[in-house]
Every structure is written in C-alpha cells, then in structure tokens.
PDB file of C-alpha atoms in Angstrom:
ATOM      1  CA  UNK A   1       0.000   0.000   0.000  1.00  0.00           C
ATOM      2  CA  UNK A   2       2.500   2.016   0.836  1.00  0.00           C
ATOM      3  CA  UNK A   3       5.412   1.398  -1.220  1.00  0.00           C
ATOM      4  CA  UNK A   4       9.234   2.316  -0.719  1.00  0.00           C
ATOM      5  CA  UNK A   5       7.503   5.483   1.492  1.00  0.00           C
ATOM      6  CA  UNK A   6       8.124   3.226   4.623  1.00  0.00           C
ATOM      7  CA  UNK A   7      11.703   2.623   3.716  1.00  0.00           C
ATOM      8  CA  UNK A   8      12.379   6.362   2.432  1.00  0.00           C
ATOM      9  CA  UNK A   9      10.879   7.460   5.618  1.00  0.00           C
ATOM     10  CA  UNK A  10      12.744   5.258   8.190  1.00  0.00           C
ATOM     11  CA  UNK A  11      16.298   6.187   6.195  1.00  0.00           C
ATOM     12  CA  UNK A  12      15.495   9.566   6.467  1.00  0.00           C
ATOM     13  CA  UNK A  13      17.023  10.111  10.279  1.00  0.00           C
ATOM     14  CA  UNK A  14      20.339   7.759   9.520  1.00  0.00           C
ATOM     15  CA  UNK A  15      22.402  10.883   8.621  1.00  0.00           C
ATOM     16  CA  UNK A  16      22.124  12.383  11.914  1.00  0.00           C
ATOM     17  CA  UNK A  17      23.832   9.370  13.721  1.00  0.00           C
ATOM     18  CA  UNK A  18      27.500  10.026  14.161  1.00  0.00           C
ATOM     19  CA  UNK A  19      30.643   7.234  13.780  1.00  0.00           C
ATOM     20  CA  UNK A  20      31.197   4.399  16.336  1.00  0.00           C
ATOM     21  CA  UNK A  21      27.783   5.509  18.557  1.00  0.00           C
ATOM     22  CA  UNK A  22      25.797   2.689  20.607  1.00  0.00           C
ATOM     23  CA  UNK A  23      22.399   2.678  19.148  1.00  0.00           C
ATOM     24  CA  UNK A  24      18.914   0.516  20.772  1.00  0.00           C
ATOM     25  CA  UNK A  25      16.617  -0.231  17.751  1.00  0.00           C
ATOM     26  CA  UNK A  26      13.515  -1.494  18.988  1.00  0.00           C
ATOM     27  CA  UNK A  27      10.650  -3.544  16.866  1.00  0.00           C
ATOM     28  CA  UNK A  28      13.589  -3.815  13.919  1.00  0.00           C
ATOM     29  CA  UNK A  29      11.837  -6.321  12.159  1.00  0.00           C
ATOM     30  CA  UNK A  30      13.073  -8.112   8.655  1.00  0.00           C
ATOM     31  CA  UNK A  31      16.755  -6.088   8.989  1.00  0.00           C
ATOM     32  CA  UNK A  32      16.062  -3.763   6.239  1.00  0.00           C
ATOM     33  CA  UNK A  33      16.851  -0.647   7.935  1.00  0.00           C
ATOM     34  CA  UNK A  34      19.509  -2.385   9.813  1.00  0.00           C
ATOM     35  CA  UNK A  35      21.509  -3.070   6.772  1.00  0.00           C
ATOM     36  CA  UNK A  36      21.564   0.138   5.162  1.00  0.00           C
ATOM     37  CA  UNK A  37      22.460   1.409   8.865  1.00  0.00           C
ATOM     38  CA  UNK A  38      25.313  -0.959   9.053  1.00  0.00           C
ATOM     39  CA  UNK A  39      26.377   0.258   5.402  1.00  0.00           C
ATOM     40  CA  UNK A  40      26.594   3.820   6.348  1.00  0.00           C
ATOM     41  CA  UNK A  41      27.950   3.610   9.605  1.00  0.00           C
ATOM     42  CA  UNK A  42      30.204   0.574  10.313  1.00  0.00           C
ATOM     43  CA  UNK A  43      31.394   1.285  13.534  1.00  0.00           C
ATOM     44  CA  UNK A  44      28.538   1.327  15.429  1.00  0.00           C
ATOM     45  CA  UNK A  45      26.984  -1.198  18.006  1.00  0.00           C
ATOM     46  CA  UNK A  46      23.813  -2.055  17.997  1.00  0.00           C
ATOM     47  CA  UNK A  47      21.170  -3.996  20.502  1.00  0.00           C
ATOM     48  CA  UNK A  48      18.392  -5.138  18.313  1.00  0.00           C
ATOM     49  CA  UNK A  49      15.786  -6.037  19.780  1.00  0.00           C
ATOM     50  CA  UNK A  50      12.168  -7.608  17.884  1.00  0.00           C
ATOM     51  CA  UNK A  51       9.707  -9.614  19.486  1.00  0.00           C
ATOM     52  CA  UNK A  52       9.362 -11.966  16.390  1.00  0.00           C
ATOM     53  CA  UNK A  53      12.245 -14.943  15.850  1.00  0.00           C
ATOM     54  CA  UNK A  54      11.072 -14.889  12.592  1.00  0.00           C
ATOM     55  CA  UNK A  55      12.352 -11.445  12.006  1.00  0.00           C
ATOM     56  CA  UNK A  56      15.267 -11.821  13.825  1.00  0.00           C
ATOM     57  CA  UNK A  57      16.686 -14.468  11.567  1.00  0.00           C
ATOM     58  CA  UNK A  58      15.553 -12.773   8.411  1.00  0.00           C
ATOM     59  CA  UNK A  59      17.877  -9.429   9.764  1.00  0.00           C
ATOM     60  CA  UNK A  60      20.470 -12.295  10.873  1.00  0.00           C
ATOM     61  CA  UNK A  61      20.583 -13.299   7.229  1.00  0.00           C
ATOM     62  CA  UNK A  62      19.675 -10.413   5.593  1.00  0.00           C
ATOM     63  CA  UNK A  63      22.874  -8.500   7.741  1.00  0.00           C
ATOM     64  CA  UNK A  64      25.384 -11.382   7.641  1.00  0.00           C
ATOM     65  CA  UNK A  65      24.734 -11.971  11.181  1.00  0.00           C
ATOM     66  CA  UNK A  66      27.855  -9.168  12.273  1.00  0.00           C
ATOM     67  CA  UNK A  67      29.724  -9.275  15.347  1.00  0.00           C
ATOM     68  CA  UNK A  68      28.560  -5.318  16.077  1.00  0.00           C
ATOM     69  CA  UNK A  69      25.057  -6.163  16.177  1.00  0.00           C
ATOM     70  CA  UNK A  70      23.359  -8.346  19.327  1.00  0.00           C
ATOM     71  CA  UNK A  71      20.291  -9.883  18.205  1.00  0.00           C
ATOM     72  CA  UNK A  72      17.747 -10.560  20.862  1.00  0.00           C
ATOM     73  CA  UNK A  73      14.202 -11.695  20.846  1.00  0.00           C
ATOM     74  CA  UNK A  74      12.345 -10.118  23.228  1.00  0.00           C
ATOM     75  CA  UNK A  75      10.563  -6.540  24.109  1.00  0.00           C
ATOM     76  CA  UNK A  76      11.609  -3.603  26.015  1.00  0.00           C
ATOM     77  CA  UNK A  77      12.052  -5.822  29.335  1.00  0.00           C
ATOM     78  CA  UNK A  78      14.736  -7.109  27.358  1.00  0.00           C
ATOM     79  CA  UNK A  79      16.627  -3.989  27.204  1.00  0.00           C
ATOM     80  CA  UNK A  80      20.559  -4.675  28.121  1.00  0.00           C
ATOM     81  CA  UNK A  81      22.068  -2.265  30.352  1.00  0.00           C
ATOM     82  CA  UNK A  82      23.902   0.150  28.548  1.00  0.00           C
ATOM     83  CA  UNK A  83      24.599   3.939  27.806  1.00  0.00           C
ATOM     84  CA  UNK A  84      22.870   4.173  24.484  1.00  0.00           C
ATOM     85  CA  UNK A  85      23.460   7.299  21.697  1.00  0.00           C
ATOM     86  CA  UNK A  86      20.999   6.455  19.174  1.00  0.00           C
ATOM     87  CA  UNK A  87      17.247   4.748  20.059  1.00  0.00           C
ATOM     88  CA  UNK A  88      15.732   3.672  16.888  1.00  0.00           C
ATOM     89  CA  UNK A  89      11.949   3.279  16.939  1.00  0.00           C
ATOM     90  CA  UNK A  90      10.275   3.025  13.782  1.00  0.00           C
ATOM     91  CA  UNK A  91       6.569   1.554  13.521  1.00  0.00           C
ATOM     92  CA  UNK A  92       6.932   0.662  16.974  1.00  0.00           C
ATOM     93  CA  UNK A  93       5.535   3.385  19.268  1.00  0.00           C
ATOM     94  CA  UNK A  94       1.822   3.246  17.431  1.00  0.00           C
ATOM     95  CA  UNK A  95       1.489  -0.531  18.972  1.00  0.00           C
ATOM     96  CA  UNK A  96       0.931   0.641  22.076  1.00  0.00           C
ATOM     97  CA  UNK A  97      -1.538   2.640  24.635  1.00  0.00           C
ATOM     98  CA  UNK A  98      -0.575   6.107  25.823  1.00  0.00           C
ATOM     99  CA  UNK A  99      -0.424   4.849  29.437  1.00  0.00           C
ATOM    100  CA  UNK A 100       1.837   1.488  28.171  1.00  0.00           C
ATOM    101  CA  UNK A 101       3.907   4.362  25.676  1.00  0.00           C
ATOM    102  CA  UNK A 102       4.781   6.349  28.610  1.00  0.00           C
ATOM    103  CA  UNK A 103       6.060   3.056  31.119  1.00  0.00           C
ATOM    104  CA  UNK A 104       8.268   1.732  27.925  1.00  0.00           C
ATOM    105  CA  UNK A 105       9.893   5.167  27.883  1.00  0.00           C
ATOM    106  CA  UNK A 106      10.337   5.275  31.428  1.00  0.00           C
ATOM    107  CA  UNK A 107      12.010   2.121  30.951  1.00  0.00           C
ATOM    108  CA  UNK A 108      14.264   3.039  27.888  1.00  0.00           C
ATOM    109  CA  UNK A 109      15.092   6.442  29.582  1.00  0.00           C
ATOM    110  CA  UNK A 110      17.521   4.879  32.025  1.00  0.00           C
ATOM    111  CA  UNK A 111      19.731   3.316  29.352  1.00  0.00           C
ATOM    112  CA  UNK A 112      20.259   6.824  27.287  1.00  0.00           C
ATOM    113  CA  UNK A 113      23.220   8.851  27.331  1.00  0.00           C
ATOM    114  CA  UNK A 114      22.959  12.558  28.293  1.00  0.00           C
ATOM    115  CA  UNK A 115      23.413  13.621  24.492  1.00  0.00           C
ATOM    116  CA  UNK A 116      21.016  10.537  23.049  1.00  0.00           C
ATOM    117  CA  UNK A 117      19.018  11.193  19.459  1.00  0.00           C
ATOM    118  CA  UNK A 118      15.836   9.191  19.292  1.00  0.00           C
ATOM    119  CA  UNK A 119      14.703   8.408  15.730  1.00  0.00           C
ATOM    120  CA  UNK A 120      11.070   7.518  15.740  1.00  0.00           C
ATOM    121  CA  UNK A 121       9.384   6.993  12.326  1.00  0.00           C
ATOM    122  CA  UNK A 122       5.145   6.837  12.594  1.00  0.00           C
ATOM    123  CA  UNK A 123       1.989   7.574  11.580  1.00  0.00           C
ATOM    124  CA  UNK A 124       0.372  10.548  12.748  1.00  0.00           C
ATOM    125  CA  UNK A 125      -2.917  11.453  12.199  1.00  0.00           C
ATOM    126  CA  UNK A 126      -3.955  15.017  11.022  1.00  0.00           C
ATOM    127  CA  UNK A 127      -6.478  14.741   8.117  1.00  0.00           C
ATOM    128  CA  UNK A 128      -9.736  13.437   7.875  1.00  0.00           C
ATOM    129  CA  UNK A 129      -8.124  10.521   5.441  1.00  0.00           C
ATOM    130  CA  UNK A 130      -5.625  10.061   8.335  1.00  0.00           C
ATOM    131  CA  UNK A 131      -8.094   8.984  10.606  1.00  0.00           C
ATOM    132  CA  UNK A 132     -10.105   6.649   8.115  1.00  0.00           C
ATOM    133  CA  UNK A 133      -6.867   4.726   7.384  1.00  0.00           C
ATOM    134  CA  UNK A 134      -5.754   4.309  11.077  1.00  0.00           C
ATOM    135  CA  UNK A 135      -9.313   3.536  12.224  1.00  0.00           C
ATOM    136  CA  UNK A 136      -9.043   0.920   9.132  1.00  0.00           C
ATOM    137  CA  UNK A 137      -5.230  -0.167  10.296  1.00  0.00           C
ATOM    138  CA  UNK A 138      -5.715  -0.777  14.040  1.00  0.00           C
ATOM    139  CA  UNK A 139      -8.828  -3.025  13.332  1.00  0.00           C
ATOM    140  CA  UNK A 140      -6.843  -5.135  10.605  1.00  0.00           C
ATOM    141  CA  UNK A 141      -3.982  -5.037  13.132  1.00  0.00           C
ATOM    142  CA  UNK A 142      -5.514  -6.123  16.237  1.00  0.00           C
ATOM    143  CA  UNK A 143      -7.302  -8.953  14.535  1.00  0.00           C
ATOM    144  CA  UNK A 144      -4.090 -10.078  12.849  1.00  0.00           C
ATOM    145  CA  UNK A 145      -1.078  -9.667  15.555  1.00  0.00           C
ATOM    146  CA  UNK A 146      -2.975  -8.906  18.323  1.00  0.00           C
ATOM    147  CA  UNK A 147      -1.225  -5.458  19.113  1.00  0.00           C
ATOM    148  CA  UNK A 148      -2.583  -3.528  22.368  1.00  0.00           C
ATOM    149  CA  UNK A 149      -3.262  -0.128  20.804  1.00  0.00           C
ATOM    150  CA  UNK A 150      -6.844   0.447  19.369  1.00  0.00           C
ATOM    151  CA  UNK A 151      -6.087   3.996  17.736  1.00  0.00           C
ATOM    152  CA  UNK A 152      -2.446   5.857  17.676  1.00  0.00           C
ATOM    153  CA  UNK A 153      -1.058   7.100  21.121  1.00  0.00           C
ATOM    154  CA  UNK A 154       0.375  10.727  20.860  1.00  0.00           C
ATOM    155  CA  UNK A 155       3.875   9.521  20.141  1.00  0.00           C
ATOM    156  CA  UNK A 156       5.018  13.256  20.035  1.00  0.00           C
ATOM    157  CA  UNK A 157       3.439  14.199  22.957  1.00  0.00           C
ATOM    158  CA  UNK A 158       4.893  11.074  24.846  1.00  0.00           C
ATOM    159  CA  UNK A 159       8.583  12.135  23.735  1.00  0.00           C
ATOM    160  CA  UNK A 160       8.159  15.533  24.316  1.00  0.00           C
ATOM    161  CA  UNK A 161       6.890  14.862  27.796  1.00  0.00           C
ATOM    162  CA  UNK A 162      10.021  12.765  28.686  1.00  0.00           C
ATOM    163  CA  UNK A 163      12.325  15.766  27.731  1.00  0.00           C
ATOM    164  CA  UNK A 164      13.237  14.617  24.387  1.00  0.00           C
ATOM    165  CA  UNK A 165      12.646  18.204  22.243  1.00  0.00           C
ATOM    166  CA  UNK A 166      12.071  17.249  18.139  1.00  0.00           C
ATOM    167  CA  UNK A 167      15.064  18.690  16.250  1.00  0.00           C
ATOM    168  CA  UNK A 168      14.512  17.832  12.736  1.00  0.00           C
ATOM    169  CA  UNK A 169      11.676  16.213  10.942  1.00  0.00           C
ATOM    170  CA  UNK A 170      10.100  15.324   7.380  1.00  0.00           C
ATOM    171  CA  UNK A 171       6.525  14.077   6.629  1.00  0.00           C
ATOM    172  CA  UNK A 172       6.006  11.603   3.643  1.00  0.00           C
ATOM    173  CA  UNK A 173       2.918  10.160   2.437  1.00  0.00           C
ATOM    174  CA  UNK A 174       0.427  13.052   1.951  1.00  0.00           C
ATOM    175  CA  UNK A 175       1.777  14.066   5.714  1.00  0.00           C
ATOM    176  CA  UNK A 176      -0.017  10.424   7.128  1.00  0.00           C
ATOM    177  CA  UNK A 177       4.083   9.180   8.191  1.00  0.00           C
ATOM    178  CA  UNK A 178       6.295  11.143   9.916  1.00  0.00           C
ATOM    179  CA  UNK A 179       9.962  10.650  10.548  1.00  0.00           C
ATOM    180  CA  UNK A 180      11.593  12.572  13.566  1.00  0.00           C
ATOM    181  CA  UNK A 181      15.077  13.394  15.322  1.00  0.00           C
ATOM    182  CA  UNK A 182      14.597  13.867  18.789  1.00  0.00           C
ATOM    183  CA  UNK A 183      17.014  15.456  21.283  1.00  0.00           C
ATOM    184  CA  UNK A 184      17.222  15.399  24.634  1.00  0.00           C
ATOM    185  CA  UNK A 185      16.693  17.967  26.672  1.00  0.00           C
ATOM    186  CA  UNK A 186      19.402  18.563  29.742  1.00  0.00           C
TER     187      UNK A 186
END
C-alpha cells in the first residue's frame, strides 16, 4: 500500500547518527533498515531487539549476522544495560496505549546517554483521510497480531513529555508518516 515510502521514511534520520555511537533499535523487524544502517555507519553497536524470531533471523541473514550487532528476541524488558546514543523506533511506538507508551519510555530512559538522538518513524494522524486509514489499520492489526493499541497514542506528545525536544523532521505520504530526530533535553 505504501510502497518504498516506509523505507524512504525510516532512512530519512540515519544521517544524523555520528561514527562508532551505541544505538537501541527497537521492533527492527526483517533487517532492512539495519543493513543500510550498518552500510553507512560501520562502527557502530547495535542492541536489536524484535519480538518476532522470525524477524530476527531474516535481519540475521539479511545482515550477515555481524559481530557489532546483538540480536535478541524479546521486548523492552529485554533492554541490556547500557549507555545508548541512538534509540531507533520506527513503527513501533503506534502498537501501544498512551499509558503502556509512557512506562516503555520510562524504561528506555535509564539506558540513554545525556546527548542521546531518538529516531522515531510513525503515523500521525492530522487529516480526515488520516483517521479513516488508522481507524481501518488498528482493526486489521488487532485482529491479525494482536497489538494492544486500538487507535495511535500521541507519540510526540509522549517524547516531548520525557524531555526529548524534536530537532529535525520530514513528513512523507500526503503528511499520514512522519519521521523525527529527537534530542534530549538537559
């Protein structure tokens, strides 16, 4: 339905991630974004982190499985304790409820370094069209995986209210997907 919009969208961010950093990316999936990541910036270590097996071995394979790159199957519980510079959340924060949103930054918070960037790439919802499609998406959704959410948390709102202050962003997709560097704010 969408296209390459998704992909454009989630690459979008990448350029504002500096050499050698220690990045979280949470709800990865197949390891496309992962491997142009890993193309562009080489030195960096990443924690990757989807709830599918499935997904994990596709961005095993799809990666070459690298030694700067732990794979782990699990959630945010699963979150290994380190200083992060990069959190990576694309498609991921929309799966949730506001009150569930806030407690999985509260628990992500802990693990960021004082100068962190958080990437998130989502849908927001600020047309009439916007509203049909997500109304549409979250039924299809929650009838197919099962995810919490029954309509789009306020993302931007959650971020903003855990000090992280939006920096840059870019809207694709008739404005329906936003992708957004996030700061935070010391």
């Amino acid at each position: 339905m969408f296209g390459k919009t998704l992909d454009h969208a989630q690459k979008f961010p990448l350029d504002f991630i500096e050499p050698g950093v220690s990045i979280l990316i949470l709800g990865g999936g197949s390891g496309e974004l992962l491997s142009t990541l890993l193309q562009k910036h080489p030195a960096v270590s990443v924690d990757y982190i989807d709830l599918s097996p499935k997904m994990i071995e596709l961005a095993r394979r799809k990666t070459g499985n690298p030694s700067s790159v732990n794979f782990i199957t699990g959630t945010d519980q699963n979150i290994p304790d380190r200083n992060y510079n990069v959190v990576i959340t694309n498609f991921y924060l929309d799966l949730f409820s506001d009150k569930r949103l806030k407690e999985i930054i509260d628990i992500i918070k802990p693990r960021l370094a004082d100068n962190v960037i958080w990437l998130a790439t989502d849908f927001i919802s600020e047309k009439t069209w916007h509203r049909i499609f997500l109304k549409i998406m979250y039924v299809f959704f929650k009838v197919v995986t099962g995810i919490e959410a029954n309509s789009l948390p306020d993302w931007q709102f959650a971020l903003s209210h855990a000090g992280f202050r939006e920096v840059k962003s870019k809207n694709f997709y008739g404005g329906f997907i936003k992708s957004s560097v996030y700061k935070r704010v010391i």
